Amino acid sequence: MADLVVLGFSDKEKAEAVLALAKDMSKQELLDLEDAAIAWRTMDGKIHVHQTYSTTGVAAAGGALWGSLFGLLFLMPVFGAAVGAATGAVAGKLTDVGINDAFIKEIAGTLEPGRSAVFALVRRSTPDRVRDALRPFNPSVIRTSLTKDREEELVEALRED
């Protein structure tokens, strides 16, 4: 089971740097993310969301593969691939996996102008290494699915110098 952690940052650049750090930690097998997203509010109040996992692209590629295979059966592989990719893209667009989009927008709506948040659905991690890497970014814990005790531990660990 994955844990959801939403961390707040003073600006978009810090959130983007943390997302890049998470990808690097994933390569080192210190962090295993099921899904991640970044949300920020511009100074004029507009909300922006960037998801790191695109169901549309993955589904389109899968649809193209299956469409090609079925197209080969009926001697129309290009047509099959095109129809399969289009069908897969539509199915992927309608599929919501990982972090709920409505939840991301709800939390993003509470951000003050200029601030940002990183949403992470964590399968597993090496907690002490992850917390040490995050601490220089001065994150605030906005929301988690952790138990109350574990959430308090996280808040305290991120505050330590």
PDB file of C-alpha atoms in Angstrom:
ATOM      1  CA  MET A   1       0.000   0.000   0.000  1.00  0.00           C
ATOM      2  CA  ALA A   2       1.290   3.459  -0.930  1.00  0.00           C
ATOM      3  CA  ASP A   3       1.379   6.509   1.328  1.00  0.00           C
ATOM      4  CA  LEU A   4       0.386   9.948   0.092  1.00  0.00           C
ATOM      5  CA  VAL A   5       2.563  12.888   1.138  1.00  0.00           C
ATOM      6  CA  VAL A   6       1.875  16.497   0.113  1.00  0.00           C
ATOM      7  CA  LEU A   7       4.681  18.956   0.842  1.00  0.00           C
ATOM      8  CA  GLY A   8       4.456  22.724   0.481  1.00  0.00           C
ATOM      9  CA  PHE A   9       7.239  24.987  -0.790  1.00  0.00           C
ATOM     10  CA  SER A  10       7.864  28.710  -0.967  1.00  0.00           C
ATOM     11  CA  ASP A  11       8.103  28.739  -4.778  1.00  0.00           C
ATOM     12  CA  LYS A  12       7.739  26.656  -7.919  1.00  0.00           C
ATOM     13  CA  GLU A  13      11.493  26.265  -8.396  1.00  0.00           C
ATOM     14  CA  LYS A  14      11.934  24.487  -5.056  1.00  0.00           C
ATOM     15  CA  ALA A  15       9.073  22.106  -5.871  1.00  0.00           C
ATOM     16  CA  GLU A  16      10.597  21.337  -9.274  1.00  0.00           C
ATOM     17  CA  ALA A  17      13.986  20.731  -7.654  1.00  0.00           C
ATOM     18  CA  VAL A  18      12.387  18.317  -5.164  1.00  0.00           C
ATOM     19  CA  LEU A  19      10.660  16.469  -8.002  1.00  0.00           C
ATOM     20  CA  ALA A  20      14.025  16.147  -9.791  1.00  0.00           C
ATOM     21  CA  LEU A  21      15.582  14.976  -6.514  1.00  0.00           C
ATOM     22  CA  ALA A  22      12.828  12.353  -6.171  1.00  0.00           C
ATOM     23  CA  LYS A  23      13.601  11.027  -9.649  1.00  0.00           C
ATOM     24  CA  ASP A  24      17.285  10.832  -8.761  1.00  0.00           C
ATOM     25  CA  MET A  25      16.519   9.044  -5.480  1.00  0.00           C
ATOM     26  CA  SER A  26      14.316   6.656  -7.428  1.00  0.00           C
ATOM     27  CA  LYS A  27      17.294   5.755  -9.624  1.00  0.00           C
ATOM     28  CA  GLN A  28      19.290   5.072  -6.439  1.00  0.00           C
ATOM     29  CA  GLU A  29      16.402   2.896  -5.193  1.00  0.00           C
ATOM     30  CA  LEU A  30      15.950   5.072  -2.111  1.00  0.00           C
ATOM     31  CA  LEU A  31      12.438   6.078  -3.153  1.00  0.00           C
ATOM     32  CA  ASP A  32       9.769   4.213  -5.103  1.00  0.00           C
ATOM     33  CA  LEU A  33       7.017   6.534  -6.353  1.00  0.00           C
ATOM     34  CA  GLU A  34       3.761   5.235  -7.727  1.00  0.00           C
ATOM     35  CA  ASP A  35       2.766   8.725  -8.868  1.00  0.00           C
ATOM     36  CA  ALA A  36       3.850  12.321  -8.366  1.00  0.00           C
ATOM     37  CA  ALA A  37       2.606  15.770  -9.301  1.00  0.00           C
ATOM     38  CA  ILE A  38       3.467  19.385  -8.764  1.00  0.00           C
ATOM     39  CA  ALA A  39       0.977  22.227  -8.339  1.00  0.00           C
ATOM     40  CA  TRP A  40       1.664  25.921  -8.043  1.00  0.00           C
ATOM     41  CA  ARG A  41      -0.244  29.163  -7.844  1.00  0.00           C
ATOM     42  CA  THR A  42       1.045  32.150  -9.766  1.00  0.00           C
ATOM     43  CA  MET A  43       1.090  35.628  -8.288  1.00  0.00           C
ATOM     44  CA  ASP A  44      -2.094  36.458 -10.222  1.00  0.00           C
ATOM     45  CA  GLY A  45      -3.855  33.515  -8.513  1.00  0.00           C
ATOM     46  CA  LYS A  46      -3.917  31.044 -11.415  1.00  0.00           C
ATOM     47  CA  ILE A  47      -3.433  27.393 -10.490  1.00  0.00           C
ATOM     48  CA  HIS A  48      -1.220  25.102 -12.549  1.00  0.00           C
ATOM     49  CA  VAL A  49      -0.772  21.332 -12.208  1.00  0.00           C
ATOM     50  CA  HIS A  50       1.841  19.095 -13.785  1.00  0.00           C
ATOM     51  CA  GLN A  51       1.483  15.313 -13.436  1.00  0.00           C
ATOM     52  CA  THR A  52       4.586  13.192 -13.892  1.00  0.00           C
ATOM     53  CA  TYR A  53       2.720  10.067 -15.015  1.00  0.00           C
ATOM     54  CA  SER A  54       0.804  10.332 -18.282  1.00  0.00           C
ATOM     55  CA  THR A  55      -1.836   7.655 -18.717  1.00  0.00           C
ATOM     56  CA  THR A  56      -2.643   9.012 -22.187  1.00  0.00           C
ATOM     57  CA  GLY A  57       0.826   8.353 -23.615  1.00  0.00           C
ATOM     58  CA  VAL A  58       1.180   4.909 -22.075  1.00  0.00           C
ATOM     59  CA  ALA A  59      -2.287   3.832 -23.191  1.00  0.00           C
ATOM     60  CA  ALA A  60      -1.743   5.196 -26.724  1.00  0.00           C
ATOM     61  CA  ALA A  61       1.483   3.199 -27.083  1.00  0.00           C
ATOM     62  CA  GLY A  62      -0.222   0.049 -25.829  1.00  0.00           C
ATOM     63  CA  GLY A  63      -3.192   0.663 -28.112  1.00  0.00           C
ATOM     64  CA  ALA A  64      -0.905   1.105 -31.121  1.00  0.00           C
ATOM     65  CA  LEU A  65       0.815  -2.200 -30.358  1.00  0.00           C
ATOM     66  CA  TRP A  66      -2.433  -4.124 -30.002  1.00  0.00           C
ATOM     67  CA  GLY A  67      -3.941  -2.325 -32.995  1.00  0.00           C
ATOM     68  CA  SER A  68      -0.960  -3.318 -35.122  1.00  0.00           C
ATOM     69  CA  LEU A  69      -1.288  -6.946 -34.069  1.00  0.00           C
ATOM     70  CA  PHE A  70      -4.989  -7.027 -34.902  1.00  0.00           C
ATOM     71  CA  GLY A  71      -4.309  -5.061 -38.092  1.00  0.00           C
ATOM     72  CA  LEU A  72      -1.809  -7.706 -39.188  1.00  0.00           C
ATOM     73  CA  LEU A  73      -4.518 -10.331 -38.830  1.00  0.00           C
ATOM     74  CA  PHE A  74      -6.727  -8.393 -41.241  1.00  0.00           C
ATOM     75  CA  LEU A  75      -3.841  -7.223 -43.480  1.00  0.00           C
ATOM     76  CA  MET A  76      -4.191  -3.563 -42.407  1.00  0.00           C
ATOM     77  CA  PRO A  77      -1.416  -2.991 -39.815  1.00  0.00           C
ATOM     78  CA  VAL A  78      -1.108   0.800 -40.291  1.00  0.00           C
ATOM     79  CA  PHE A  79      -4.849   1.349 -39.994  1.00  0.00           C
ATOM     80  CA  GLY A  80      -4.944  -1.004 -36.983  1.00  0.00           C
ATOM     81  CA  ALA A  81      -2.093   0.863 -35.294  1.00  0.00           C
ATOM     82  CA  ALA A  82      -3.774   4.240 -35.873  1.00  0.00           C
ATOM     83  CA  VAL A  83      -7.135   3.075 -34.560  1.00  0.00           C
ATOM     84  CA  GLY A  84      -5.467   1.293 -31.620  1.00  0.00           C
ATOM     85  CA  ALA A  85      -3.415   4.371 -30.690  1.00  0.00           C
ATOM     86  CA  ALA A  86      -6.457   6.650 -30.854  1.00  0.00           C
ATOM     87  CA  THR A  87      -8.563   4.252 -28.796  1.00  0.00           C
ATOM     88  CA  GLY A  88      -5.754   3.806 -26.279  1.00  0.00           C
ATOM     89  CA  ALA A  89      -5.237   7.564 -25.954  1.00  0.00           C
ATOM     90  CA  VAL A  90      -8.931   8.153 -25.283  1.00  0.00           C
ATOM     91  CA  ALA A  91      -9.026   5.330 -22.740  1.00  0.00           C
ATOM     92  CA  GLY A  92      -5.873   6.675 -21.062  1.00  0.00           C
ATOM     93  CA  LYS A  93      -7.282  10.196 -20.892  1.00  0.00           C
ATOM     94  CA  LEU A  94     -10.384   8.883 -19.144  1.00  0.00           C
ATOM     95  CA  THR A  95      -8.416   6.735 -16.699  1.00  0.00           C
ATOM     96  CA  ASP A  96      -7.344   8.321 -13.427  1.00  0.00           C
ATOM     97  CA  VAL A  97      -4.644   6.319 -11.708  1.00  0.00           C
ATOM     98  CA  GLY A  98      -2.465   7.327  -8.816  1.00  0.00           C
ATOM     99  CA  ILE A  99      -3.234  10.625  -7.148  1.00  0.00           C
ATOM    100  CA  ASN A 100      -6.783  11.842  -7.707  1.00  0.00           C
ATOM    101  CA  ASP A 101      -6.854  14.920  -9.971  1.00  0.00           C
ATOM    102  CA  ALA A 102      -9.704  16.522  -8.025  1.00  0.00           C
ATOM    103  CA  PHE A 103      -7.689  16.164  -4.794  1.00  0.00           C
ATOM    104  CA  ILE A 104      -4.672  17.848  -6.398  1.00  0.00           C
ATOM    105  CA  LYS A 105      -6.809  20.765  -7.570  1.00  0.00           C
ATOM    106  CA  GLU A 106      -8.481  21.034  -4.165  1.00  0.00           C
ATOM    107  CA  ILE A 107      -5.141  21.318  -2.357  1.00  0.00           C
ATOM    108  CA  ALA A 108      -3.715  23.616  -5.053  1.00  0.00           C
ATOM    109  CA  GLY A 109      -6.673  25.916  -4.474  1.00  0.00           C
ATOM    110  CA  THR A 110      -5.540  26.435  -0.872  1.00  0.00           C
ATOM    111  CA  LEU A 111      -2.015  27.540  -1.841  1.00  0.00           C
ATOM    112  CA  GLU A 112      -1.101  31.179  -1.383  1.00  0.00           C
ATOM    113  CA  PRO A 113       0.023  33.004  -4.560  1.00  0.00           C
ATOM    114  CA  GLY A 114       3.638  32.193  -5.407  1.00  0.00           C
ATOM    115  CA  ARG A 115       3.667  28.957  -3.391  1.00  0.00           C
ATOM    116  CA  SER A 116       3.771  25.371  -4.656  1.00  0.00           C
ATOM    117  CA  ALA A 117       3.204  21.799  -3.555  1.00  0.00           C
ATOM    118  CA  VAL A 118       4.598  18.399  -4.455  1.00  0.00           C
ATOM    119  CA  PHE A 119       2.266  15.410  -4.290  1.00  0.00           C
ATOM    120  CA  ALA A 120       3.940  12.017  -3.914  1.00  0.00           C
ATOM    121  CA  LEU A 121       2.346   8.590  -3.736  1.00  0.00           C
ATOM    122  CA  VAL A 122       5.168   6.580  -2.155  1.00  0.00           C
ATOM    123  CA  ARG A 123       5.267   2.779  -2.387  1.00  0.00           C
ATOM    124  CA  ARG A 124       8.417   2.462  -0.305  1.00  0.00           C
ATOM    125  CA  SER A 125      11.361   4.578   0.756  1.00  0.00           C
ATOM    126  CA  THR A 126      14.444   4.828   2.904  1.00  0.00           C
ATOM    127  CA  PRO A 127      12.900   7.422   5.250  1.00  0.00           C
ATOM    128  CA  ASP A 128      16.020   8.825   6.908  1.00  0.00           C
ATOM    129  CA  ARG A 129      17.822   9.381   3.589  1.00  0.00           C
ATOM    130  CA  VAL A 130      14.749  10.943   1.979  1.00  0.00           C
ATOM    131  CA  ARG A 131      14.137  13.292   4.930  1.00  0.00           C
ATOM    132  CA  ASP A 132      17.817  14.345   4.969  1.00  0.00           C
ATOM    133  CA  ALA A 133      17.655  15.154   1.252  1.00  0.00           C
ATOM    134  CA  LEU A 134      14.411  17.151   1.632  1.00  0.00           C
ATOM    135  CA  ARG A 135      15.386  19.187   4.687  1.00  0.00           C
ATOM    136  CA  PRO A 136      17.392  21.913   2.790  1.00  0.00           C
ATOM    137  CA  PHE A 137      14.249  22.788   0.789  1.00  0.00           C
ATOM    138  CA  ASN A 138      12.349  23.701   3.994  1.00  0.00           C
ATOM    139  CA  PRO A 139       9.124  21.894   3.096  1.00  0.00           C
ATOM    140  CA  SER A 140       5.955  22.151   5.109  1.00  0.00           C
ATOM    141  CA  VAL A 141       3.760  19.099   5.464  1.00  0.00           C
ATOM    142  CA  ILE A 142       0.367  19.971   3.976  1.00  0.00           C
ATOM    143  CA  ARG A 143      -1.295  16.560   4.096  1.00  0.00           C
ATOM    144  CA  THR A 144      -0.423  12.869   4.387  1.00  0.00           C
ATOM    145  CA  SER A 145      -2.117   9.510   4.625  1.00  0.00           C
ATOM    146  CA  LEU A 146       0.300   8.530   7.401  1.00  0.00           C
ATOM    147  CA  THR A 147      -0.836   7.755  10.919  1.00  0.00           C
ATOM    148  CA  LYS A 148      -0.904  10.759  13.224  1.00  0.00           C
ATOM    149  CA  ASP A 149       2.261   9.611  15.018  1.00  0.00           C
ATOM    150  CA  ARG A 150       4.190   9.029  11.784  1.00  0.00           C
ATOM    151  CA  GLU A 151       3.039  12.372  10.387  1.00  0.00           C
ATOM    152  CA  GLU A 152       4.265  14.154  13.539  1.00  0.00           C
ATOM    153  CA  GLU A 153       7.606  12.335  13.212  1.00  0.00           C
ATOM    154  CA  LEU A 154       7.878  13.532   9.614  1.00  0.00           C
ATOM    155  CA  VAL A 155       7.082  17.138  10.543  1.00  0.00           C
ATOM    156  CA  GLU A 156       9.707  17.090  13.319  1.00  0.00           C
ATOM    157  CA  ALA A 157      12.342  15.393  11.135  1.00  0.00           C
ATOM    158  CA  LEU A 158      11.938  18.003   8.401  1.00  0.00           C
ATOM    159  CA  ARG A 159      12.365  20.828  10.938  1.00  0.00           C
ATOM    160  CA  GLU A 160      15.611  19.524  12.464  1.00  0.00           C
ATOM    161  CA  ASP A 161      18.852  21.306  11.572  1.00  0.00           C
TER     162      ASP A 161
END
